[in-house]
PDB file of C-alpha atoms and ligand atoms in Angstrom:
ATOM      1  CA  MET G   1     -22.536  -5.069 -66.009  1.00 76.00           C
ATOM      2  CA  ALA G   2     -18.728  -5.089 -65.731  1.00 91.00           C
ATOM      3  CA  LYS G   3     -16.828  -4.004 -68.843  1.00 96.00           C
ATOM      4  CA  GLN G   4     -14.144  -6.515 -69.924  1.00 97.00           C
ATOM      5  CA  VAL G   5     -11.446  -5.325 -72.331  1.00 98.00           C
ATOM      6  CA  TYR G   6      -8.839  -7.648 -73.828  1.00 98.00           C
ATOM      7  CA  GLU G   7      -5.655  -6.175 -75.334  1.00 98.00           C
ATOM      8  CA  LYS G   8      -2.789  -7.888 -77.128  1.00 98.00           C
ATOM      9  CA  PHE G   9       0.758  -6.557 -77.547  1.00 98.00           C
ATOM     10  CA  ASP G  10       3.932  -7.680 -79.273  1.00 98.00           C
ATOM     11  CA  ALA G  11       6.992  -7.761 -77.008  1.00 98.00           C
ATOM     12  CA  GLY G  12       8.275  -4.444 -78.410  1.00 97.00           C
ATOM     13  CA  GLN G  13       5.063  -2.681 -77.389  1.00 98.00           C
ATOM     14  CA  VAL G  14       5.237  -3.777 -73.754  1.00 98.00           C
ATOM     15  CA  THR G  15       6.290  -0.824 -71.605  1.00 98.00           C
ATOM     16  CA  ASP G  16       7.900  -0.882 -68.184  1.00 98.00           C
ATOM     17  CA  ASP G  17       4.676   0.497 -66.699  1.00 98.00           C
ATOM     18  CA  MET G  18       2.714  -2.410 -68.147  1.00 98.00           C
ATOM     19  CA  LEU G  19       5.233  -4.850 -66.695  1.00 98.00           C
ATOM     20  CA  ALA G  20       5.144  -3.128 -63.318  1.00 98.00           C
ATOM     21  CA  GLU G  21       1.382  -3.700 -63.273  1.00 98.00           C
ATOM     22  CA  ALA G  22       1.861  -7.303 -64.424  1.00 98.00           C
ATOM     23  CA  SER G  23       4.400  -7.814 -61.648  1.00 98.00           C
ATOM     24  CA  LEU G  24       1.909  -6.599 -59.020  1.00 98.00           C
ATOM     25  CA  LEU G  25      -0.755  -8.918 -60.427  1.00 98.00           C
ATOM     26  CA  PHE G  26       1.656 -11.852 -60.314  1.00 98.00           C
ATOM     27  CA  ASN G  27       2.955 -11.105 -56.815  1.00 98.00           C
ATOM     28  CA  ASP G  28      -0.533 -10.827 -55.328  1.00 98.00           C
ATOM     29  CA  ASN G  29      -2.211 -13.667 -57.202  1.00 98.00           C
ATOM     30  CA  TYR G  30       0.152 -16.329 -58.538  1.00 98.00           C
ATOM     31  CA  GLY G  31       0.677 -18.446 -55.429  1.00 97.00           C
ATOM     32  CA  ILE G  32       2.876 -19.158 -52.412  1.00 97.00           C
ATOM     33  CA  TRP G  33       6.081 -21.130 -52.024  1.00 97.00           C
ATOM     34  CA  GLY G  34       5.572 -24.747 -50.921  1.00 96.00           C
ATOM     35  CA  LYS G  35       7.164 -26.529 -47.990  1.00 94.00           C
ATOM     36  CA  ASP G  36      10.160 -27.786 -49.992  1.00 93.00           C
ATOM     37  CA  ALA G  37      10.921 -24.453 -51.647  1.00 96.00           C
ATOM     38  CA  ALA G  38      13.648 -23.419 -49.203  1.00 93.00           C
ATOM     39  CA  ILE G  39      16.190 -25.498 -51.144  1.00 93.00           C
ATOM     40  CA  LEU G  40      15.913 -22.901 -53.918  1.00 95.00           C
ATOM     41  CA  GLY G  41      17.361 -20.155 -51.694  1.00 94.00           C
ATOM     42  CA  PRO G  42      16.338 -17.619 -49.075  1.00 92.00           C
ATOM     43  CA  PHE G  43      13.987 -15.864 -51.518  1.00 92.00           C
ATOM     44  CA  ALA G  44      11.710 -18.934 -51.583  1.00 95.00           C
ATOM     45  CA  LYS G  45      10.489 -18.940 -47.997  1.00 95.00           C
ATOM     46  CA  PRO G  46       7.718 -21.532 -47.588  1.00 96.00           C
ATOM     47  CA  GLY G  47       4.369 -19.783 -47.203  1.00 97.00           C
ATOM     48  CA  SER G  48       5.549 -16.490 -48.661  1.00 97.00           C
ATOM     49  CA  ARG G  49       4.251 -15.251 -51.994  1.00 98.00           C
ATOM     50  CA  VAL G  50       6.056 -16.164 -55.217  1.00 97.00           C
ATOM     51  CA  ARG G  51       7.230 -12.849 -56.627  1.00 97.00           C
ATOM     52  CA  LEU G  52       8.613 -11.608 -59.930  1.00 97.00           C
ATOM     53  CA  SER G  53       9.939  -8.114 -60.568  1.00 98.00           C
ATOM     54  CA  LYS G  54       9.176  -6.293 -63.813  1.00 97.00           C
ATOM     55  CA  ASP G  55      12.796  -6.778 -64.902  1.00 98.00           C
ATOM     56  CA  ARG G  56      12.567 -10.520 -64.352  1.00 97.00           C
ATOM     57  CA  LEU G  57       9.286 -10.602 -66.230  1.00 98.00           C
ATOM     58  CA  ARG G  58      10.993  -8.967 -69.170  1.00 98.00           C
ATOM     59  CA  GLY G  59      14.080 -11.157 -68.971  1.00 97.00           C
ATOM     60  CA  GLN G  60      12.230 -14.450 -68.557  1.00 97.00           C
ATOM     61  CA  TYR G  61       9.088 -13.944 -70.629  1.00 98.00           C
ATOM     62  CA  LEU G  62      10.111 -11.355 -73.243  1.00 98.00           C
ATOM     63  CA  PRO G  63      13.743 -12.265 -73.953  1.00 97.00           C
ATOM     64  CA  ASP G  64      15.559 -10.267 -76.627  1.00 97.00           C
ATOM     65  CA  GLY G  65      15.170 -11.639 -80.124  1.00 96.00           C
ATOM     66  CA  ALA G  66      12.270 -13.986 -79.312  1.00 98.00           C
ATOM     67  CA  ALA G  67       8.778 -13.602 -80.806  1.00 98.00           C
ATOM     68  CA  CYS G  68       6.796 -12.974 -77.642  1.00 98.00           C
ATOM     69  CA  SER G  69       3.343 -11.581 -76.960  1.00 98.00           C
ATOM     70  CA  TYR G  70       1.504 -10.225 -73.968  1.00 98.00           C
ATOM     71  CA  VAL G  71      -2.246 -10.147 -73.474  1.00 98.00           C
ATOM     72  CA  ARG G  72      -4.173  -8.620 -70.646  1.00 98.00           C
ATOM     73  CA  VAL G  73      -7.764  -8.220 -69.604  1.00 98.00           C
ATOM     74  CA  THR G  74      -9.109  -5.325 -67.610  1.00 98.00           C
ATOM     75  CA  VAL G  75     -12.442  -5.364 -65.840  1.00 98.00           C
ATOM     76  CA  ASP G  76     -13.912  -1.904 -65.373  1.00 97.00           C
ATOM     77  CA  GLY G  77     -10.470  -0.469 -66.089  1.00 97.00           C
ATOM     78  CA  HIS G  78      -8.540  -2.627 -63.582  1.00 97.00           C
ATOM     79  CA  LEU G  79      -6.057  -5.335 -64.572  1.00 98.00           C
ATOM     80  CA  ALA G  80      -7.763  -8.680 -63.834  1.00 98.00           C
ATOM     81  CA  GLY G  81      -5.541 -11.151 -65.658  1.00 98.00           C
ATOM     82  CA  ASN G  82      -2.738 -11.531 -68.138  1.00 98.00           C
ATOM     83  CA  ALA G  83      -0.748 -14.016 -70.165  1.00 98.00           C
ATOM     84  CA  PHE G  84       2.626 -14.174 -71.868  1.00 98.00           C
ATOM     85  CA  ALA G  85       3.366 -16.349 -74.878  1.00 98.00           C
ATOM     86  CA  CYS G  86       6.353 -17.084 -77.063  1.00 98.00           C
ATOM     87  CA  ARG G  87       6.454 -18.415 -80.616  1.00 98.00           C
ATOM     88  CA  TRP G  88       9.232 -20.376 -82.232  1.00 98.00           C
ATOM     89  CA  LEU G  89       9.688 -22.761 -85.114  1.00 98.00           C
ATOM     90  CA  PHE G  90       9.959 -26.505 -84.829  1.00 97.00           C
ATOM     91  CA  ASN G  91      10.395 -28.491 -88.052  1.00 96.00           C
ATOM     92  CA  GLY G  92       8.855 -25.621 -89.995  1.00 96.00           C
ATOM     93  CA  LYS G  93       5.800 -25.539 -87.706  1.00 97.00           C
ATOM     94  CA  THR G  94       4.894 -22.549 -85.554  1.00 98.00           C
ATOM     95  CA  VAL G  95       4.828 -23.355 -81.857  1.00 98.00           C
ATOM     96  CA  CYS G  96       2.945 -20.957 -79.588  1.00 98.00           C
ATOM     97  CA  TRP G  97       3.833 -21.605 -75.951  1.00 98.00           C
ATOM     98  CA  ILE G  98       1.913 -20.033 -73.086  1.00 98.00           C
ATOM     99  CA  THR G  99       4.679 -19.039 -70.725  1.00 98.00           C
ATOM    100  CA  GLN G 100       2.611 -17.420 -67.993  1.00 98.00           C
ATOM    101  CA  LEU G 101      -1.073 -17.087 -67.157  1.00 98.00           C
ATOM    102  CA  VAL G 102      -2.499 -15.401 -64.054  1.00 98.00           C
ATOM    103  CA  VAL G 103      -5.996 -14.278 -63.145  1.00 98.00           C
ATOM    104  CA  LYS G 104      -6.747 -12.227 -60.059  1.00 98.00           C
ATOM    105  CA  TYR G 105      -8.377 -14.276 -57.271  1.00 98.00           C
ATOM    106  CA  ASP G 106     -11.597 -12.254 -57.310  1.00 97.00           C
ATOM    107  CA  PHE G 107     -12.095 -12.821 -61.038  1.00 98.00           C
ATOM    108  CA  ARG G 108     -11.399 -16.541 -61.340  1.00 98.00           C
ATOM    109  CA  GLU G 109     -13.779 -19.178 -62.664  1.00 97.00           C
ATOM    110  CA  ARG G 110     -15.559 -16.803 -64.994  1.00 97.00           C
ATOM    111  CA  GLY G 111     -13.684 -17.594 -68.191  1.00 98.00           C
ATOM    112  CA  LEU G 112     -10.975 -14.910 -68.124  1.00 98.00           C
ATOM    113  CA  ALA G 113      -8.076 -17.373 -68.537  1.00 98.00           C
ATOM    114  CA  SER G 114      -9.852 -18.954 -71.485  1.00 98.00           C
ATOM    115  CA  GLY G 115     -10.509 -15.468 -72.889  1.00 98.00           C
ATOM    116  CA  LEU G 116      -6.833 -14.537 -72.608  1.00 98.00           C
ATOM    117  CA  LEU G 117      -5.732 -17.709 -74.392  1.00 98.00           C
ATOM    118  CA  ASN G 118      -8.272 -17.092 -77.099  1.00 98.00           C
ATOM    119  CA  GLN G 119      -6.684 -13.682 -77.741  1.00 98.00           C
ATOM    120  CA  LEU G 120      -3.315 -15.367 -78.270  1.00 98.00           C
ATOM    121  CA  ARG G 121      -4.521 -17.671 -81.056  1.00 96.00           C
ATOM    122  CA  GLU G 122      -3.214 -16.922 -84.522  1.00 97.00           C
ATOM    123  CA  ASP G 123      -4.188 -18.570 -87.799  1.00 95.00           C
ATOM    124  CA  ASP G 124      -0.663 -19.747 -88.577  1.00 96.00           C
ATOM    125  CA  ASP G 125      -0.080 -21.505 -85.249  1.00 97.00           C
ATOM    126  CA  ASP G 126       0.442 -25.248 -85.595  1.00 98.00           C
ATOM    127  CA  ILE G 127       1.199 -26.344 -82.046  1.00 98.00           C
ATOM    128  CA  TYR G 128       0.308 -24.934 -78.619  1.00 98.00           C
ATOM    129  CA  GLY G 129       2.087 -25.763 -75.399  1.00 98.00           C
ATOM    130  CA  LEU G 130       1.858 -25.015 -71.699  1.00 98.00           C
ATOM    131  CA  ILE G 131       3.601 -26.046 -68.521  1.00 98.00           C
ATOM    132  CA  SER G 132       1.504 -25.483 -65.416  1.00 98.00           C
ATOM    133  CA  SER G 133       0.763 -26.995 -62.044  1.00 98.00           C
ATOM    134  CA  HIS G 134      -2.796 -25.680 -62.221  1.00 98.00           C
ATOM    135  CA  PRO G 135      -5.325 -28.019 -63.851  1.00 98.00           C
ATOM    136  CA  ALA G 136      -7.523 -25.012 -64.721  1.00 98.00           C
ATOM    137  CA  ALA G 137      -4.745 -23.652 -66.965  1.00 98.00           C
ATOM    138  CA  CYS G 138      -4.526 -27.032 -68.733  1.00 98.00           C
ATOM    139  CA  MET G 139      -8.336 -27.178 -69.022  1.00 97.00           C
ATOM    140  CA  ALA G 140      -8.442 -23.706 -70.532  1.00 98.00           C
ATOM    141  CA  ALA G 141      -5.664 -24.504 -73.031  1.00 98.00           C
ATOM    142  CA  ALA G 142      -7.241 -27.805 -74.043  1.00 97.00           C
ATOM    143  CA  LYS G 143     -10.587 -26.165 -74.643  1.00 96.00           C
ATOM    144  CA  VAL G 144      -9.353 -23.045 -76.460  1.00 97.00           C
ATOM    145  CA  PHE G 145      -6.673 -24.687 -78.598  1.00 96.00           C
ATOM    146  CA  GLY G 146      -8.083 -28.186 -78.887  1.00 93.00           C
ATOM    147  CA  ASN G 147     -11.314 -29.851 -77.833  1.00 89.00           C
ATOM    148  CA  SER G 148     -11.492 -30.771 -74.213  1.00 93.00           C
ATOM    149  CA  ILE G 149      -9.055 -32.042 -71.625  1.00 96.00           C
ATOM    150  CA  ASN G 150     -10.279 -35.639 -71.920  1.00 93.00           C
ATOM    151  CA  LEU G 151      -9.587 -35.595 -75.676  1.00 94.00           C
ATOM    152  CA  VAL G 152      -5.937 -34.521 -75.429  1.00 96.00           C
ATOM    153  CA  ASN G 153      -3.736 -36.527 -77.793  1.00 97.00           C
ATOM    154  CA  LEU G 154      -1.170 -38.042 -75.427  1.00 98.00           C
ATOM    155  CA  ASP G 155       0.613 -39.766 -78.254  1.00 98.00           C
ATOM    156  CA  PHE G 156       1.341 -36.391 -79.849  1.00 98.00           C
ATOM    157  CA  ILE G 157       2.785 -35.137 -76.548  1.00 98.00           C
ATOM    158  CA  ARG G 158       4.903 -38.277 -76.168  1.00 98.00           C
ATOM    159  CA  LYS G 159       6.298 -37.961 -79.693  1.00 98.00           C
ATOM    160  CA  TYR G 160       7.003 -34.220 -79.842  1.00 98.00           C
ATOM    161  CA  ALA G 161       7.335 -32.712 -76.352  1.00 98.00           C
ATOM    162  CA  GLU G 162      11.067 -33.148 -76.025  1.00 98.00           C
ATOM    163  CA  ALA G 163      11.983 -31.895 -79.495  1.00 98.00           C
ATOM    164  CA  VAL G 164       9.555 -28.951 -79.369  1.00 98.00           C
ATOM    165  CA  MET G 165      10.722 -27.799 -75.937  1.00 98.00           C
ATOM    166  CA  LYS G 166      14.423 -28.241 -76.600  1.00 98.00           C
ATOM    167  CA  VAL G 167      14.405 -25.447 -79.176  1.00 98.00           C
ATOM    168  CA  SER G 168      12.468 -22.976 -77.040  1.00 98.00           C
ATOM    169  CA  PRO G 169      13.989 -19.507 -76.489  1.00 97.00           C
ATOM    170  CA  ILE G 170      12.367 -19.554 -73.036  1.00 98.00           C
ATOM    171  CA  ARG G 171      14.900 -20.936 -70.590  1.00 95.00           C
ATOM    172  CA  TYR G 172      12.550 -22.742 -68.168  1.00 95.00           C
ATOM    173  CA  VAL G 173      10.782 -24.497 -71.038  1.00 97.00           C
ATOM    174  CA  LYS G 174      14.048 -25.533 -72.689  1.00 97.00           C
ATOM    175  CA  ASP G 175      15.467 -26.817 -69.397  1.00 96.00           C
ATOM    176  CA  ALA G 176      12.345 -28.596 -68.111  1.00 96.00           C
ATOM    177  CA  LYS G 177      12.898 -32.314 -67.603  1.00 97.00           C
ATOM    178  CA  LEU G 178      10.073 -34.461 -68.927  1.00 98.00           C
ATOM    179  CA  CYS G 179       8.775 -37.102 -66.563  1.00 98.00           C
ATOM    180  CA  GLY G 180       5.847 -39.465 -66.197  1.00 98.00           C
ATOM    181  CA  SER G 181       4.827 -42.754 -67.756  1.00 98.00           C
ATOM    182  CA  LEU G 182       4.273 -41.095 -71.146  1.00 98.00           C
ATOM    183  CA  PHE G 183       8.003 -40.527 -71.477  1.00 98.00           C
ATOM    184  CA  ASP G 184       9.312 -43.299 -69.247  1.00 98.00           C
ATOM    185  CA  PRO G 185       7.162 -46.446 -69.126  1.00 97.00           C
ATOM    186  CA  GLY G 186       9.082 -47.446 -65.990  1.00 97.00           C
ATOM    187  CA  ASP G 187       7.801 -44.387 -64.082  1.00 97.00           C
ATOM    188  CA  THR G 188       5.437 -45.739 -61.416  1.00 97.00           C
ATOM    189  CA  SER G 189       4.882 -42.435 -59.584  1.00 98.00           C
ATOM    190  CA  GLY G 190       1.417 -41.908 -61.076  1.00 98.00           C
ATOM    191  CA  ARG G 191       2.648 -39.008 -63.224  1.00 98.00           C
ATOM    192  CA  ILE G 192       1.723 -39.280 -66.873  1.00 98.00           C
ATOM    193  CA  SER G 193       2.678 -36.015 -68.594  1.00 98.00           C
ATOM    194  CA  SER G 194       4.763 -33.893 -66.242  1.00 98.00           C
ATOM    195  CA  VAL G 195       7.922 -31.872 -66.147  1.00 98.00           C
ATOM    196  CA  ASP G 196      10.368 -31.487 -63.326  1.00 96.00           C
ATOM    197  CA  THR G 197      10.932 -27.730 -63.204  1.00 93.00           C
ATOM    198  CA  ASN G 198      12.132 -27.578 -59.589  1.00 93.00           C
ATOM    199  CA  PHE G 199       9.432 -24.961 -59.111  1.00 95.00           C
ATOM    200  CA  PHE G 200       8.281 -25.674 -55.574  1.00 96.00           C
ATOM    201  CA  VAL G 201       5.137 -23.587 -55.579  1.00 97.00           C
ATOM    202  CA  ASP G 202       2.521 -24.722 -53.054  1.00 98.00           C
ATOM    203  CA  HIS G 203       0.198 -27.272 -54.629  1.00 98.00           C
ATOM    204  CA  ALA G 204      -2.786 -26.967 -52.274  1.00 97.00           C
ATOM    205  CA  GLU G 205      -4.892 -24.964 -54.730  1.00 97.00           C
ATOM    206  CA  PRO G 206      -3.977 -27.010 -57.848  1.00 98.00           C
ATOM    207  CA  MET G 207      -4.632 -30.243 -55.903  1.00 98.00           C
ATOM    208  CA  ASP G 208      -8.105 -29.026 -54.879  1.00 98.00           C
ATOM    209  CA  ALA G 209      -8.787 -28.125 -58.492  1.00 98.00           C
ATOM    210  CA  LEU G 210      -7.505 -31.524 -59.624  1.00 98.00           C
ATOM    211  CA  ALA G 211      -9.831 -33.360 -57.243  1.00 98.00           C
ATOM    212  CA  TRP G 212     -12.738 -31.310 -58.523  1.00 97.00           C
ATOM    213  CA  VAL G 213     -11.817 -31.778 -62.189  1.00 97.00           C
ATOM    214  CA  ARG G 214     -11.458 -35.531 -61.700  1.00 97.00           C
ATOM    215  CA  GLN G 215     -15.073 -35.761 -60.595  1.00 96.00           C
ATOM    216  CA  GLU G 216     -16.130 -34.469 -63.993  1.00 94.00           C
ATOM    217  CA  PHE G 217     -13.426 -35.547 -66.414  1.00 92.00           C
ATOM    218  CA  ASP G 218     -11.119 -38.396 -67.182  1.00 94.00           C
ATOM    219  CA  TRP G 219      -7.969 -36.394 -66.287  1.00 98.00           C
ATOM    220  CA  PRO G 220      -5.267 -37.511 -68.741  1.00 98.00           C
ATOM    221  CA  LEU G 221      -2.093 -35.945 -67.314  1.00 98.00           C
ATOM    222  CA  GLY G 222      -1.710 -38.038 -64.154  1.00 98.00           C
ATOM    223  CA  GLU G 223      -0.564 -37.043 -60.663  1.00 98.00           C
ATOM    224  CA  LEU G 224       1.104 -33.786 -59.659  1.00 98.00           C
ATOM    225  CA  LEU G 225       4.283 -34.183 -57.600  1.00 97.00           C
ATOM    226  CA  GLU G 226       6.173 -31.519 -55.636  1.00 96.00           C
ATOM    227  CA  GLY G 227       8.512 -29.490 -57.830  1.00 96.00           C
ATOM    228  CA  ASN G 228       6.707 -30.791 -60.911  1.00 97.00           C
ATOM    229  CA  GLU G 229       4.136 -29.321 -63.275  1.00 98.00           C
ATOM    230  CA  PHE G 230       1.916 -30.741 -65.967  1.00 98.00           C
ATOM    231  CA  VAL G 231       2.923 -30.382 -69.586  1.00 98.00           C
ATOM    232  CA  ILE G 232       0.370 -30.232 -72.346  1.00 98.00           C
ATOM    233  CA  ILE G 233       1.016 -29.905 -76.086  1.00 98.00           C
ATOM    234  CA  LEU G 234      -1.792 -29.602 -78.594  1.00 97.00           C
ATOM    235  CA  GLU G 235      -1.972 -29.875 -82.342  1.00 93.00           C
ATOM    236  CA  VAL G 236      -4.027 -27.129 -83.942  1.00 92.00           C
ATOM    237  CA  ARG G 237      -7.614 -27.924 -84.703  1.00 68.00           C
ATOM    238  CA  ARG G 238      -8.188 -26.217 -88.025  1.00 71.00           C
ATOM    239  CA  ARG G 239     -11.516 -25.018 -89.269  1.00 64.00           C
ATOM    240  CA  SER G 240     -12.993 -26.670 -92.338  1.00 58.00           C
ATOM    241  CA  ARG G 241     -11.836 -23.845 -94.650  1.00 54.00           C
ATOM    242  CA  SER G 242      -8.270 -25.088 -94.241  1.00 50.00           C
ATOM    243  CA  ARG G 243      -9.024 -28.774 -93.905  1.00 49.00           C
ATOM    244  CA  SER G 244      -6.666 -29.763 -96.730  1.00 50.00           C
ATOM    245  CA  ARG G 245      -3.835 -27.743 -95.146  1.00 53.00           C
ATOM    246  CA  SER G 246      -4.578 -29.317 -91.805  1.00 49.00           C
ATOM    247  CA  ALA G 247      -4.496 -32.785 -93.276  1.00 49.00           C
ATOM    248  CA  SER G 248      -1.174 -32.241 -95.009  1.00 51.00           C
ATOM    249  CA  ARG G 249       0.370 -30.766 -91.859  1.00 53.00           C
ATOM    250  CA  ALA G 250      -0.905 -33.639 -89.722  1.00 49.00           C
ATOM    251  CA  LEU G 251       0.590 -36.054 -92.228  1.00 45.00           C
ATOM    252  CA  SER G 252       3.962 -34.348 -92.218  1.00 50.00           C
ATOM    253  CA  LEU G 253       4.038 -34.286 -88.409  1.00 52.00           C
ATOM    254  CA  SER G 254       3.215 -37.960 -88.107  1.00 46.00           C
ATOM    255  CA  LYS G 255       6.137 -38.994 -90.333  1.00 41.00           C
TER     256      LYS G 255
HETATM  257  C1  COA U 301      -5.114 -21.093 -63.633  1.00 52.17           C
HETATM  258  C2  COA U 301      -5.892 -19.782 -63.688  1.00 52.17           C
HETATM  259  C3  COA U 301      -5.171 -18.823 -64.625  1.00 52.17           C
HETATM  260  C4  COA U 301      -7.313 -20.079 -64.226  1.00 52.17           C
HETATM  261  O1  COA U 301      -7.987 -18.844 -64.400  1.00 52.17           O
HETATM  262  P1  COA U 301      -9.593 -18.732 -64.527  1.00 52.17           P
HETATM  263  O2  COA U 301      -9.902 -17.410 -65.129  1.00 52.17           O
HETATM  264  O3  COA U 301     -10.214 -19.062 -63.232  1.00 52.17           O
HETATM  265  O4  COA U 301      -9.911 -19.882 -65.580  1.00 52.17           O
HETATM  266  P2  COA U 301     -11.258 -20.044 -66.443  1.00 52.17           P
HETATM  267  O5  COA U 301     -12.396 -19.416 -65.696  1.00 52.17           O
HETATM  268  O6  COA U 301     -11.019 -19.571 -67.828  1.00 52.17           O
HETATM  269  O7  COA U 301     -11.451 -21.610 -66.418  1.00 52.17           O
HETATM  270  C5  COA U 301     -10.775 -22.496 -67.275  1.00 52.17           C
HETATM  271  C6  COA U 301     -11.296 -23.894 -67.022  1.00 52.17           C
HETATM  272  O8  COA U 301     -10.821 -24.359 -65.758  1.00 52.17           O
HETATM  273  C7  COA U 301     -11.911 -24.658 -64.882  1.00 52.17           C
HETATM  274  N1  COA U 301     -11.527 -24.162 -63.562  1.00 52.17           N
HETATM  275  C8  COA U 301     -11.161 -22.903 -63.240  1.00 52.17           C
HETATM  276  N2  COA U 301     -10.834 -22.858 -61.943  1.00 52.17           N
HETATM  277  C9  COA U 301     -11.010 -24.105 -61.456  1.00 52.17           C
HETATM  278  C10 COA U 301     -10.844 -24.676 -60.179  1.00 52.17           C
HETATM  279  N3  COA U 301     -10.408 -23.961 -59.136  1.00 52.17           N
HETATM  280  N4  COA U 301     -11.123 -25.982 -60.028  1.00 52.17           N
HETATM  281  C11 COA U 301     -11.532 -26.707 -61.068  1.00 52.17           C
HETATM  282  N5  COA U 301     -11.696 -26.229 -62.323  1.00 52.17           N
HETATM  283  C12 COA U 301     -11.441 -24.932 -62.492  1.00 52.17           C
HETATM  284  C13 COA U 301     -13.091 -23.899 -65.445  1.00 52.17           C
HETATM  285  O9  COA U 301     -14.308 -24.507 -65.093  1.00 52.17           O
HETATM  286  C14 COA U 301     -12.821 -23.966 -66.930  1.00 52.17           C
HETATM  287  O10 COA U 301     -13.198 -25.208 -67.450  1.00 52.17           O
HETATM  288  P3  COA U 301     -14.392 -25.295 -68.548  1.00 52.17           P
HETATM  289  O11 COA U 301     -13.935 -24.425 -69.676  1.00 52.17           O
HETATM  290  O12 COA U 301     -14.463 -26.744 -68.881  1.00 52.17           O
HETATM  291  O13 COA U 301     -15.574 -24.745 -67.858  1.00 52.17           O
HETATM  292  C15 COA U 301      -6.043 -19.160 -62.271  1.00 52.17           C
HETATM  293  O14 COA U 301      -6.558 -20.126 -61.395  1.00 52.17           O
HETATM  294  C16 COA U 301      -4.714 -18.650 -61.718  1.00 52.17           C
HETATM  295  O15 COA U 301      -4.329 -17.511 -61.988  1.00 52.17           O
HETATM  296  N6  COA U 301      -4.003 -19.496 -60.924  1.00 52.17           N
HETATM  297  C17 COA U 301      -2.728 -19.120 -60.329  1.00 52.17           C
HETATM  298  C18 COA U 301      -1.637 -19.014 -61.351  1.00 52.17           C
HETATM  299  C19 COA U 301      -1.391 -20.311 -62.101  1.00 52.17           C
HETATM  300  O16 COA U 301      -1.333 -21.382 -61.552  1.00 52.17           O
HETATM  301  N7  COA U 301      -1.241 -20.178 -63.444  1.00 52.17           N
HETATM  302  C20 COA U 301      -0.996 -21.350 -64.282  1.00 52.17           C
HETATM  303  C21 COA U 301      -0.173 -21.178 -65.471  1.00 52.17           C
HETATM  304  S1  COA U 301       1.412 -20.400 -65.279  1.00 52.17           S
END
């Protein structure tokens, strides 16, 4: 049986060698540029792989001064998936935002993304967030940090997404433009909870996943448009031991 090992690191423990390996994983497994990507510049050639160097990984996902974490999973000693996260405070609550999540093609659909997210959980987290075009990433986040994708609290996202994201130390989260009927009742595009990130990654794989997920679940986040991604924000589901704390936090958030 294959040996899976999960490891978690604070930003300061992440070496250049680890990032070089993460960069290879990303370049080979994240995705390809979509047909409209050329407007971003010559680096985004439609059909070519989306790439990130180790320096960009550090700059974008482990910026100086921010409370970031990195988790990875190896299978029989080989890197099979990883995730970056960043924590910041919003109204005295700890936000933990998943800023990147990639699993190697050969190891997908066997729970590694969910396992990585599980490693990132901390007892003091109050809110989790993720921007992703891939429904599987949203499914994994909903399950690990909440209940299930069909039980996502859209009202919570509508109320807090903008304020939570605006204070993020991660540039693409801070700059993402919310869109969809959750934020603009006049939006008739079919989007419900999306962001316009101008990230024109090819949507063929996420769209296949979406069609498949919709056969099983009442998908709450709406349609996926080019250059857009889904946004999901979840309130922490606390275990009974801290029920009173959970109740008081929920009350203070709903004010
Ligand atoms: C998104 C990604 C990380 C998921 O990794 P994974 O290890 O296959 O995910 P898991 O096996 O933990 O599955 C998570 C959930 O998604 C579902 N799922 C996974 N792949 C799916 C697919 N292709 N279609 C439909 N559902 C899928 C799983 O069934 C699971 O749901 P469940 O818990 O209800 O059973 C992986 O597909 C990937 O690396 N994609 C490219 C990068 C990307 O888009 N990252 C997104 C965030 S930046």
